[in-house]
Structure formats: structure tokens, C-alpha cells
Short mmCIF file of C-alpha atoms and ligand atoms in Angstrom, two decimals:
data_model
loop_
_atom_site.label_atom_id
_atom_site.label_comp_id
_atom_site.label_asym_id
_atom_site.label_seq_id
_atom_site.Cartn_x
_atom_site.Cartn_y
_atom_site.Cartn_z
CA MET H 1 113.60 74.82 105.45
CA SER H 2 115.13 77.25 107.88
CA ALA H 3 114.27 77.77 111.49
CA VAL H 4 115.08 80.70 113.75
CA LEU H 5 115.38 80.49 117.52
CA VAL H 6 114.18 83.63 119.31
CA ILE H 7 115.37 84.34 122.85
CA ASN H 8 113.84 86.91 125.19
CA SER H 9 116.02 86.89 128.27
CA GLY H 10 115.78 88.66 131.59
CA SER H 11 118.01 88.30 134.60
CA SER H 12 116.09 85.43 136.21
CA SER H 13 114.21 83.91 133.28
CA PHE H 14 114.15 83.54 129.53
CA LYS H 15 111.52 82.68 126.95
CA TYR H 16 112.32 80.88 123.73
CA GLN H 17 110.52 80.16 120.50
CA LEU H 18 111.62 78.07 117.52
CA ILE H 19 110.00 79.39 114.35
CA GLU H 20 109.96 77.64 110.97
CA MET H 21 110.39 80.55 108.60
CA ALA H 22 108.92 79.18 105.36
CA SER H 23 105.52 78.85 107.05
CA GLU H 24 106.24 81.30 109.89
CA GLN H 25 104.86 78.68 112.27
CA THR H 26 106.09 78.27 115.83
CA LEU H 27 107.45 74.72 116.19
CA ALA H 28 108.03 74.98 119.94
CA SER H 29 108.14 77.53 122.70
CA GLY H 30 109.09 77.53 126.33
CA LEU H 31 110.06 79.37 129.46
CA ILE H 32 112.97 78.84 131.81
CA GLU H 33 112.33 80.71 135.03
CA ARG H 34 113.51 81.37 138.58
CA ILE H 35 117.13 81.08 137.44
CA GLY H 36 119.46 81.34 140.42
CA GLU H 37 116.74 80.63 142.99
CA THR H 38 116.53 77.45 145.06
CA THR H 39 114.07 75.86 142.68
CA GLY H 40 113.73 76.86 139.09
CA ALA H 41 111.05 75.82 136.64
CA SER H 42 110.91 75.02 132.95
CA THR H 43 107.99 74.81 130.54
CA HIS H 44 108.17 73.44 127.00
CA LYS H 45 105.41 73.24 124.42
CA CYS H 46 105.92 71.47 121.11
CA ARG H 47 103.44 72.41 118.38
CA ASP H 48 102.76 68.75 117.61
CA ALA H 49 102.01 67.74 121.20
CA ALA H 50 98.84 68.56 123.07
CA GLU H 51 100.65 68.67 126.38
CA THR H 52 102.84 71.39 127.87
CA PHE H 53 105.76 69.82 129.72
CA THR H 54 106.82 71.40 132.98
CA ARG H 55 109.65 70.57 135.37
CA ASP H 56 110.79 71.99 138.68
CA LEU H 57 114.54 71.82 139.18
CA PRO H 58 117.38 74.06 140.24
CA ILE H 59 118.69 76.28 137.43
CA PRO H 60 121.85 77.95 138.75
CA ASP H 61 122.49 80.19 135.74
CA HIS H 62 121.52 80.94 132.15
CA THR H 63 123.99 78.37 130.79
CA ALA H 64 122.24 75.68 132.83
CA GLY H 65 118.94 77.06 131.52
CA PHE H 66 120.04 76.53 127.93
CA ALA H 67 121.10 72.94 128.75
CA ILE H 68 117.57 72.35 130.10
CA MET H 69 116.05 73.91 126.97
CA LEU H 70 118.17 71.65 124.72
CA ALA H 71 117.17 68.59 126.77
CA ALA H 72 113.48 69.60 126.42
CA PHE H 73 113.82 69.75 122.62
CA GLU H 74 115.54 66.34 122.69
CA GLU H 75 112.90 64.77 124.91
CA HIS H 76 109.68 66.40 123.73
CA GLY H 77 110.55 67.58 120.23
CA PRO H 78 110.87 68.87 117.71
CA SER H 79 114.35 67.57 117.01
CA LEU H 80 116.84 70.40 116.61
CA ALA H 81 118.78 68.12 114.28
CA ALA H 82 115.74 68.14 111.97
CA HIS H 83 115.14 71.89 112.47
CA PRO H 84 118.52 73.42 113.22
CA PRO H 85 118.25 77.16 113.87
CA VAL H 86 120.16 79.06 111.18
CA VAL H 87 120.28 82.15 113.38
CA VAL H 88 119.45 83.02 116.99
CA GLY H 89 117.57 86.31 117.43
CA HIS H 90 117.75 88.06 120.80
CA ARG H 91 115.38 90.68 122.14
CA VAL H 92 117.33 93.48 123.79
CA VAL H 93 115.37 96.25 125.47
CA HIS H 94 117.76 99.19 125.25
CA GLY H 95 119.88 100.03 122.22
CA GLY H 96 120.36 103.68 123.23
CA ALA H 97 121.24 106.03 120.37
CA ARG H 98 123.86 103.49 119.19
CA PHE H 99 121.63 100.77 117.67
CA TYR H 100 119.06 101.66 115.06
CA GLU H 101 118.67 98.29 113.32
CA PRO H 102 119.04 94.56 113.97
CA THR H 103 122.72 93.98 114.67
CA LEU H 104 125.00 90.98 114.37
CA ILE H 105 126.35 90.28 117.84
CA THR H 106 130.12 90.62 118.21
CA PRO H 107 132.22 91.07 121.36
CA GLN H 108 132.06 94.85 120.73
CA VAL H 109 128.24 94.76 120.47
CA GLU H 110 128.16 92.85 123.76
CA ARG H 111 130.29 95.56 125.38
CA ASP H 112 127.94 98.21 124.00
CA ILE H 113 124.86 96.40 125.34
CA ASP H 114 126.63 96.17 128.68
CA ASP H 115 127.43 99.88 128.56
CA LEU H 116 123.74 100.63 127.90
CA SER H 117 122.82 98.76 131.11
CA GLU H 118 123.23 102.13 132.77
CA LEU H 119 120.06 103.24 130.94
CA ALA H 120 118.19 99.94 131.44
CA PRO H 121 119.56 98.37 134.63
CA LEU H 122 116.56 96.05 134.95
CA HIS H 123 116.73 94.74 131.39
CA ASN H 124 120.04 94.85 129.54
CA PRO H 125 122.13 92.78 132.00
CA GLY H 126 119.65 89.87 131.73
CA ALA H 127 119.62 90.08 127.94
CA LEU H 128 123.41 89.93 127.90
CA GLN H 129 123.45 86.90 130.19
CA GLY H 130 121.05 85.20 127.76
CA ILE H 131 123.20 86.13 124.76
CA ILE H 132 126.40 84.76 126.31
CA ALA H 133 124.74 81.49 127.34
CA ALA H 134 123.03 81.10 123.94
CA GLU H 135 126.35 81.60 122.15
CA LYS H 136 127.74 78.68 124.11
CA ALA H 137 124.72 76.52 123.28
CA PHE H 138 124.75 77.51 119.58
CA PRO H 139 128.37 78.40 118.76
CA ASP H 140 128.16 77.85 115.01
CA VAL H 141 125.32 80.18 113.99
CA PRO H 142 125.08 83.97 113.92
CA HIS H 143 123.39 85.69 116.86
CA VAL H 144 121.45 88.88 116.17
CA ALA H 145 120.28 91.53 118.63
CA VAL H 146 116.91 93.18 117.93
CA PHE H 147 116.40 96.27 120.08
CA ASP H 148 113.08 97.50 121.48
CA THR H 149 114.28 101.05 120.97
CA ALA H 150 115.61 100.67 117.39
CA PHE H 151 112.37 101.42 115.53
CA HIS H 152 112.17 104.80 117.29
CA GLN H 153 115.61 105.96 116.15
CA THR H 154 113.78 107.82 113.36
CA LEU H 155 112.16 110.15 115.93
CA PRO H 156 112.99 113.75 115.03
CA PRO H 157 115.01 115.74 117.61
CA ALA H 158 111.91 117.77 118.45
CA ALA H 159 110.24 114.55 119.62
CA PHE H 160 113.15 112.96 121.46
CA THR H 161 114.63 116.01 123.24
CA TYR H 162 113.62 116.85 126.81
CA ALA H 163 113.61 120.55 127.61
CA ILE H 164 116.31 120.40 130.30
CA ASN H 165 119.91 121.61 130.48
CA ALA H 166 121.40 120.48 127.18
CA ASP H 167 124.91 119.67 128.49
CA LEU H 168 123.59 117.59 131.34
CA ALA H 169 121.23 115.76 129.03
CA GLU H 170 124.02 114.95 126.61
CA ARG H 171 126.50 113.85 129.25
CA TYR H 172 124.02 111.45 130.84
CA ARG H 173 122.24 110.42 127.62
CA VAL H 174 118.95 111.80 128.90
CA ARG H 175 116.52 111.84 125.98
CA ARG H 176 113.48 109.94 124.82
CA TYR H 177 114.24 106.55 123.25
CA GLY H 178 110.83 104.84 123.13
CA PHE H 179 110.14 101.12 123.58
CA HIS H 180 107.90 98.34 122.20
CA GLY H 181 109.50 99.22 118.85
CA THR H 182 109.45 95.66 117.55
CA SER H 183 105.72 95.44 118.21
CA HIS H 184 104.92 98.87 116.75
CA GLN H 185 106.90 98.01 113.61
CA TYR H 186 105.28 94.59 113.25
CA VAL H 187 101.77 96.01 113.68
CA ALA H 188 102.31 98.99 111.35
CA ASN H 189 103.50 96.63 108.60
CA ALA H 190 100.80 94.05 109.31
CA ALA H 191 98.12 96.77 109.16
CA ALA H 192 99.39 97.95 105.77
CA ARG H 193 99.50 94.39 104.47
CA PHE H 194 95.99 93.74 105.79
CA LEU H 195 94.68 96.85 104.03
CA GLU H 196 96.70 95.99 100.89
CA ARG H 197 98.28 99.44 100.96
CA PRO H 198 102.00 100.28 100.80
CA VAL H 199 103.15 101.10 104.32
CA GLY H 200 105.04 104.08 102.84
CA GLU H 201 101.74 105.79 102.01
CA LEU H 202 100.10 105.48 105.41
CA ASP H 203 99.91 107.68 108.49
CA GLN H 204 99.19 105.40 111.40
CA ILE H 205 98.76 105.37 115.14
CA VAL H 206 99.57 102.09 116.89
CA LEU H 207 98.25 101.55 120.41
CA HIS H 208 100.22 98.78 122.14
CA LEU H 209 98.19 98.16 125.30
CA GLY H 210 99.60 95.31 127.37
CA ASN H 211 100.89 95.35 130.94
CA GLY H 212 103.24 97.97 129.61
CA ALA H 213 101.55 100.32 127.16
CA SER H 214 102.68 102.81 124.56
CA VAL H 215 101.43 104.74 121.55
CA CYS H 216 103.41 105.25 118.37
CA ALA H 217 102.80 107.58 115.43
CA VAL H 218 104.08 105.95 112.25
CA ARG H 219 104.53 107.96 109.08
CA GLY H 220 105.45 106.01 105.96
CA GLY H 221 106.57 103.03 108.02
CA GLU H 222 108.81 105.09 110.33
CA SER H 223 108.25 105.97 113.96
CA VAL H 224 107.94 109.76 114.32
CA GLU H 225 106.56 109.98 117.86
CA THR H 226 106.06 107.61 120.76
CA SER H 227 104.83 107.86 124.32
CA MET H 228 107.53 106.01 126.29
CA GLY H 229 110.61 108.07 126.96
CA MET H 230 114.07 107.59 128.37
CA THR H 231 112.58 104.65 130.25
CA PRO H 232 109.34 102.68 129.80
CA LEU H 233 107.72 104.76 132.57
CA GLU H 234 106.53 107.72 130.52
CA GLY H 235 103.21 108.01 128.72
CA LEU H 236 100.09 105.93 129.14
CA VAL H 237 98.59 104.52 132.33
CA MET H 238 99.84 100.91 132.57
CA GLY H 239 99.25 97.83 134.71
CA THR H 240 101.61 98.93 137.48
CA ARG H 241 103.30 102.07 136.04
CA SER H 242 101.98 105.59 136.42
CA GLY H 243 102.85 106.87 132.97
CA ASP H 244 102.94 110.70 132.79
CA ILE H 245 103.08 112.53 136.10
CA ASP H 246 104.27 115.99 137.05
CA PRO H 247 107.88 115.52 138.29
CA GLY H 248 106.98 118.17 140.86
CA ALA H 249 104.73 115.60 142.55
CA LEU H 250 107.82 113.47 143.21
CA PHE H 251 109.68 116.38 144.84
CA HIS H 252 106.62 116.90 147.00
CA LEU H 253 106.42 113.21 147.99
CA HIS H 254 110.11 113.24 148.80
CA ARG H 255 109.85 116.34 150.99
CA LYS H 256 106.54 115.66 152.67
CA ALA H 257 106.18 111.86 152.73
CA GLY H 258 109.91 111.15 153.14
CA LEU H 259 110.06 108.85 150.12
CA GLY H 260 113.60 108.29 148.80
CA ILE H 261 114.66 107.76 145.19
CA ASP H 262 114.31 103.97 145.39
CA ASP H 263 110.89 104.26 147.06
CA LEU H 264 109.71 106.57 144.29
CA ASP H 265 111.13 104.26 141.62
CA THR H 266 109.23 101.32 143.11
CA LEU H 267 106.08 103.39 143.62
CA LEU H 268 105.93 104.62 140.02
CA ASN H 269 107.11 101.44 138.30
CA ARG H 270 105.49 98.73 140.40
CA GLY H 271 102.82 100.21 142.59
CA SER H 272 101.03 102.67 140.34
CA GLY H 273 98.86 102.57 137.21
CA LEU H 274 95.79 100.34 137.45
CA LEU H 275 97.31 98.55 140.45
CA GLY H 276 97.88 101.75 142.37
CA LEU H 277 94.41 103.05 141.65
CA THR H 278 92.43 99.86 142.30
CA GLY H 279 94.61 97.11 143.79
CA HIS H 280 94.29 95.21 140.48
CA GLY H 281 97.03 95.40 137.85
CA ASP H 282 95.05 93.36 135.36
CA MET H 283 92.62 95.23 133.11
CA ARG H 284 90.14 92.33 133.19
CA ASP H 285 89.75 92.75 136.96
CA VAL H 286 89.39 96.50 136.63
CA VAL H 287 86.68 96.23 133.96
CA ASP H 288 84.84 93.56 135.99
CA ALA H 289 85.01 95.66 139.15
CA ALA H 290 83.81 98.77 137.29
CA GLN H 291 80.90 96.83 135.83
CA ALA H 292 80.08 95.52 139.30
CA GLY H 293 79.74 99.12 140.48
CA SER H 294 83.14 99.95 142.00
CA ALA H 295 83.56 103.73 141.73
CA GLN H 296 87.33 103.44 142.17
CA ALA H 297 87.64 100.90 139.32
CA GLN H 298 85.46 103.15 137.15
CA LEU H 299 87.76 106.07 137.93
CA ALA H 300 90.84 103.98 136.98
CA LEU H 301 89.20 103.08 133.67
CA ASP H 302 88.31 106.73 133.10
CA VAL H 303 91.88 107.86 133.80
CA TYR H 304 93.26 105.15 131.49
CA VAL H 305 90.94 106.12 128.65
CA HIS H 306 91.29 109.88 129.19
CA ARG H 307 95.07 109.59 128.73
CA LEU H 308 94.68 107.37 125.66
CA LYS H 309 92.35 109.86 124.00
CA ALA H 310 94.75 112.71 124.68
CA TYR H 311 97.56 110.82 122.96
CA ILE H 312 95.42 109.87 119.98
CA GLY H 313 94.50 113.54 119.54
CA ALA H 314 98.06 114.76 119.99
CA TYR H 315 99.51 112.22 117.58
CA THR H 316 96.88 112.99 114.95
CA ALA H 317 98.01 116.60 115.21
CA GLN H 318 101.69 115.58 114.93
CA LEU H 319 100.99 113.47 111.86
CA GLY H 320 98.78 116.10 110.24
CA ARG H 321 96.55 113.39 108.81
CA LEU H 322 95.51 109.90 109.86
CA ASP H 323 94.72 106.75 107.86
CA VAL H 324 94.82 103.92 110.39
CA VAL H 325 94.56 103.35 114.13
CA SER H 326 95.54 99.85 115.31
CA PHE H 327 95.00 98.28 118.71
CA THR H 328 97.36 95.53 119.84
CA ALA H 329 98.67 93.52 122.85
CA GLY H 330 96.65 92.01 125.74
CA VAL H 331 94.26 94.89 126.42
CA GLY H 332 94.20 96.23 122.85
CA GLU H 333 93.43 92.86 121.30
CA ASN H 334 90.93 91.67 123.89
CA SER H 335 89.11 94.54 125.53
CA ASP H 336 86.26 95.82 123.41
CA VAL H 337 85.30 97.99 126.39
CA VAL H 338 88.61 99.87 126.40
CA ARG H 339 88.58 100.21 122.61
CA ARG H 340 85.05 101.60 122.64
CA LEU H 341 85.68 104.06 125.46
CA ALA H 342 88.96 105.23 123.89
CA LEU H 343 87.43 105.99 120.50
CA GLU H 344 83.98 107.19 121.51
CA GLY H 345 83.57 110.86 120.68
CA LEU H 346 86.52 110.97 118.28
CA GLU H 347 84.35 111.48 115.18
CA VAL H 348 85.95 114.92 114.98
CA LEU H 349 89.20 113.10 114.07
CA GLY H 350 87.44 110.98 111.45
CA ILE H 351 87.15 107.93 113.70
CA ARG H 352 83.85 106.05 113.61
CA ILE H 353 83.74 102.76 115.42
CA ASP H 354 81.25 99.98 114.56
CA ALA H 355 79.86 98.61 117.84
CA GLU H 356 79.14 95.12 116.49
CA ARG H 357 82.52 94.71 114.80
CA ASN H 358 84.24 95.97 117.92
CA ALA H 359 82.44 93.47 120.15
CA ALA H 360 83.16 90.46 117.89
CA ARG H 361 85.97 88.22 119.17
CA SER H 362 88.66 86.87 116.90
CA ARG H 363 92.38 86.14 116.94
CA GLN H 364 92.78 87.54 113.42
CA ALA H 365 93.51 91.08 112.27
CA ARG H 366 90.18 92.81 111.68
CA VAL H 367 88.45 96.13 111.00
CA ILE H 368 86.34 97.61 113.79
CA SER H 369 85.47 100.96 112.18
CA THR H 370 82.42 101.60 110.05
CA ASP H 371 82.68 101.36 106.25
CA ASP H 372 82.26 105.14 105.97
CA SER H 373 84.84 105.97 108.66
CA PRO H 374 87.54 108.22 107.16
CA VAL H 375 90.06 106.56 109.49
CA THR H 376 90.26 102.77 109.45
CA VAL H 377 90.45 101.27 112.93
CA LEU H 378 91.97 97.80 113.24
CA VAL H 379 92.70 95.19 115.86
CA VAL H 380 96.02 93.60 114.90
CA PRO H 381 97.46 90.81 117.08
CA THR H 382 101.12 91.56 117.68
CA ASP H 383 103.88 88.98 117.30
CA GLU H 384 107.17 90.35 118.56
CA GLU H 385 108.90 86.96 118.33
CA LEU H 386 108.01 86.59 114.66
CA GLU H 387 109.25 90.12 113.95
CA ILE H 388 112.55 89.35 115.75
CA ALA H 389 112.83 86.11 113.75
CA ARG H 390 112.17 87.89 110.44
CA GLN H 391 114.66 90.67 111.14
CA SER H 392 117.31 88.21 112.37
CA LEU H 393 116.92 85.94 109.36
CA SER H 394 116.99 88.85 106.96
CA LEU H 395 120.24 90.13 108.47
CA ALA H 396 121.82 86.67 108.61
CA SER H 397 120.82 85.97 104.99
CA ALA H 398 122.28 89.28 103.81
CA ASP H 399 125.71 88.46 105.29
P1 ADP M 1 102.79 92.10 128.41
O1 ADP M 1 102.93 93.58 128.36
O2 ADP M 1 103.18 91.51 129.71
O3 ADP M 1 103.33 91.38 127.18
P2 ADP M 1 100.18 91.43 127.36
O4 ADP M 1 100.30 92.11 126.07
O5 ADP M 1 100.10 89.96 127.37
O6 ADP M 1 101.25 91.90 128.41
O7 ADP M 1 98.89 92.01 128.09
C1 ADP M 1 98.55 91.55 129.35
C2 ADP M 1 97.35 92.31 129.83
O8 ADP M 1 96.28 92.17 128.90
C3 ADP M 1 96.80 91.74 131.12
O9 ADP M 1 97.36 92.35 132.23
C4 ADP M 1 95.35 92.09 131.04
O10 ADP M 1 95.16 93.30 131.72
C5 ADP M 1 95.07 92.35 129.60
N1 ADP M 1 94.01 91.50 129.05
C6 ADP M 1 94.09 90.26 128.54
N2 ADP M 1 92.88 89.81 128.17
C7 ADP M 1 91.99 90.81 128.44
C8 ADP M 1 90.59 90.99 128.28
N3 ADP M 1 89.81 90.03 127.78
N4 ADP M 1 90.06 92.16 128.68
C9 ADP M 1 90.82 93.11 129.22
N5 ADP M 1 92.13 93.02 129.38
C10 ADP M 1 92.72 91.89 129.01
#
């Protein structure tokens, strides 16, 4: 039996999951948070215990966080001696143009991840802190980095190039990278498996709609177009991010409203999207408010869906044909309202949704299109941790 430990680390918190790979079951998961603050907190859930164990205590740094995680395994199970991880898989947000596959972590890879912090200042430094601390906690097993951008390294130049000065773009690595790659890859493969079709034969659109949201066009199992760009700000309307906006609007806000670069960064990343439009960043609140008659919430929902439809149409055109559309992540898996509004009127693209199937609730992958729909529409729960574990184990086993 082999287990894989998956780490998703940010600068002030990390999540972990121990997965038994023969059954692909999660044995335990947890969260270490508020690292470096006066009081930190830890949560640990063992599959075999009903309870979730929580503790408040100071966690000065990631190394201390890993000591707390190890103590939680010791105290609440499962025993790491009985399920020793054979590899530790790390989620890393930005792999730039350098990383296109899961990569064994070496000192050089750590330097490269550090170098890419320039492109992902909010994400890569925290991932690196997690990697360094995890290496101390598990010195005898390989550590593998799985990059959110890697799946999109198959994007053709026409899709990843911004139409700006070419020298400037090259010097500062300004291009589209795309994100959520691990989820898009997992869902595209899961959809093919569910339909019992080789992924190589399918043209798919994956809609990852969580707090962050992105669309991916997948041809033959490879990403050929995606809606996030150089950063996770481009594309769809998200919980707190604006998605696409005319850059000219930012020049205007700078000149007329006196907003500086940092103000605009905060405005677009944290104060826009559903939150900016309604005061609620959570889609459940927006749908509830719209149903209760709020015109502003209805407008936010309309803007969200309008953008989604535009991307579905554009990506169908890019692919040239379409077999499968899959919805995933918090909104995609749970909101029948968003799914219905996004697909309504798309019969012209061969998409026919079945109202009853769409409204049914389930945690399993399922079809929500009609039997005669030329395009099959699915809801496929994503599992980024499992995908990281699979890719890490596969790389470690190949070595
Ligand atoms: P993250 O991007 O943080 O991983 P998730 O994929 O967990 O996010 O998605 C979180 C979002 O899913 C929440 O903000 C909420 O808007 C949305 N969500 C969850 N359940 C529902 C639901 N029943 N209806 C509408 N939206 C939902």
C-alpha cells in the first residue's frame, strides 16, 4: 500500500491531505493557518474519526506548522508509520514557461520557483516555504512540484501571445499562462472516463467555477485555450475578481479617481466580481438575493452568465467541434441555476440541457444534457489533490 501526502501551501497557511493510492481514498486531511500571527490554528480530520480536531496555538513558521501536523497524525491518526508517504506532492501556482509537467524538486527547481515569484508574488513564495519545511519533515522521500500552469503549456502561440510590444513582452515574460490546470486536466480525463471514450478523441470545454473561475478548451486531452492569462485575473467574472475589463478603464480610474497601481490591484483582485457588484462574494448569496428580488444581484448574475456564454461560444469556435462541456468546482458543481442560465439558448451549438437532470443533486459525476443533445453536458466534481497525488506518484514511481 502506498500513500501520498499532498501539500497546498500559501504564505500564512497550508492544507494537507494523505491519500492511500490503491483505493484513492483520503486517509486524513487538515489545515494549518494563521502562520506567523499571534495565534495560529490547526484542523485535522482522520477518515476513521467522526470528529474534526481543532487547536489554537501560535505557529511561528511553516516548519512549526509541519511539527503540528505530524503531532496531529500521531495523536488522532492515522499512524504515519502504518501509512508512510512514499512521495510528497506540492501544489505550486506558477511554473512560468519553464515547467510543463510534474517535476522532482531539487535545489535548482526551488531556485526556479523562487525566480517565478516575480510573476506570482502572492503565491509562489508561500509554496516555496511549504516545500522547504516539508523537506525537513520528510527528508527521505521525493518531493514533487505540480504546477497550476503546467497543463496549459500546450497552448499555441496564437492563444498565449498578447498583442503588445514583442521585446517588452519577452523581457518581462508577459504572456498568457493560464491557471487551474490541475483541475482542468483532472476533469477532462474524468469526463472521458465517465463517458468511456478515449480522451484523445474528445473536444471538450471545462468550466471551473469556484471563487476563482476559468474556462479551458481541451482537444485530445491537451489544453488549447484558457481564460486566465498572465495572472488569474483575466477571463470570467469571479467571487472578488473582475475578470476581463478594458485596460483603458484603469487608465481612466487612475487619472480621474486618483487610484494608484496598488489600489487598482486591490480593486480588481479583491473588491470586484460578484463582491464588487453586490457586496456578496459568494454565489449562493447572490442567487438568493436575486431570487428575493434584488435588481443588483440579478444584474451580477446576468453579467456572470453573459461572460460565460461568450466564452463557451468562442471556445466552440476555437475547437471547431464540441463533444463535452463539464461544470466543476463550488459553483459549477452546486448551482443548477448558474448551469441553466449559462446553457439556455445554446441549442445552436448543439447543447440541450435536461431541466430535471440539471436540478438533481449528487456528489457524483453525472450527465445533465438530454439524450438527444449532440453535445454531452456533465457535472464532474473536481479533485485537485487526487490529481496532484496521482501525478506525483507516477513521477516518483518512474524514477
Ligand atoms: P475555491 O475557488 O476557493 O476552491 P470552491 O471551488 O470551493 O472555491 O467554490 C466556492 C464557491 O462555490 C463559493 O464561493 C460559492 O459561491 C460557491 N457555491 C458553493 N455551493 C454553492 C451552491 N449551492 N450554489 C451556488 N454557489 C455555490
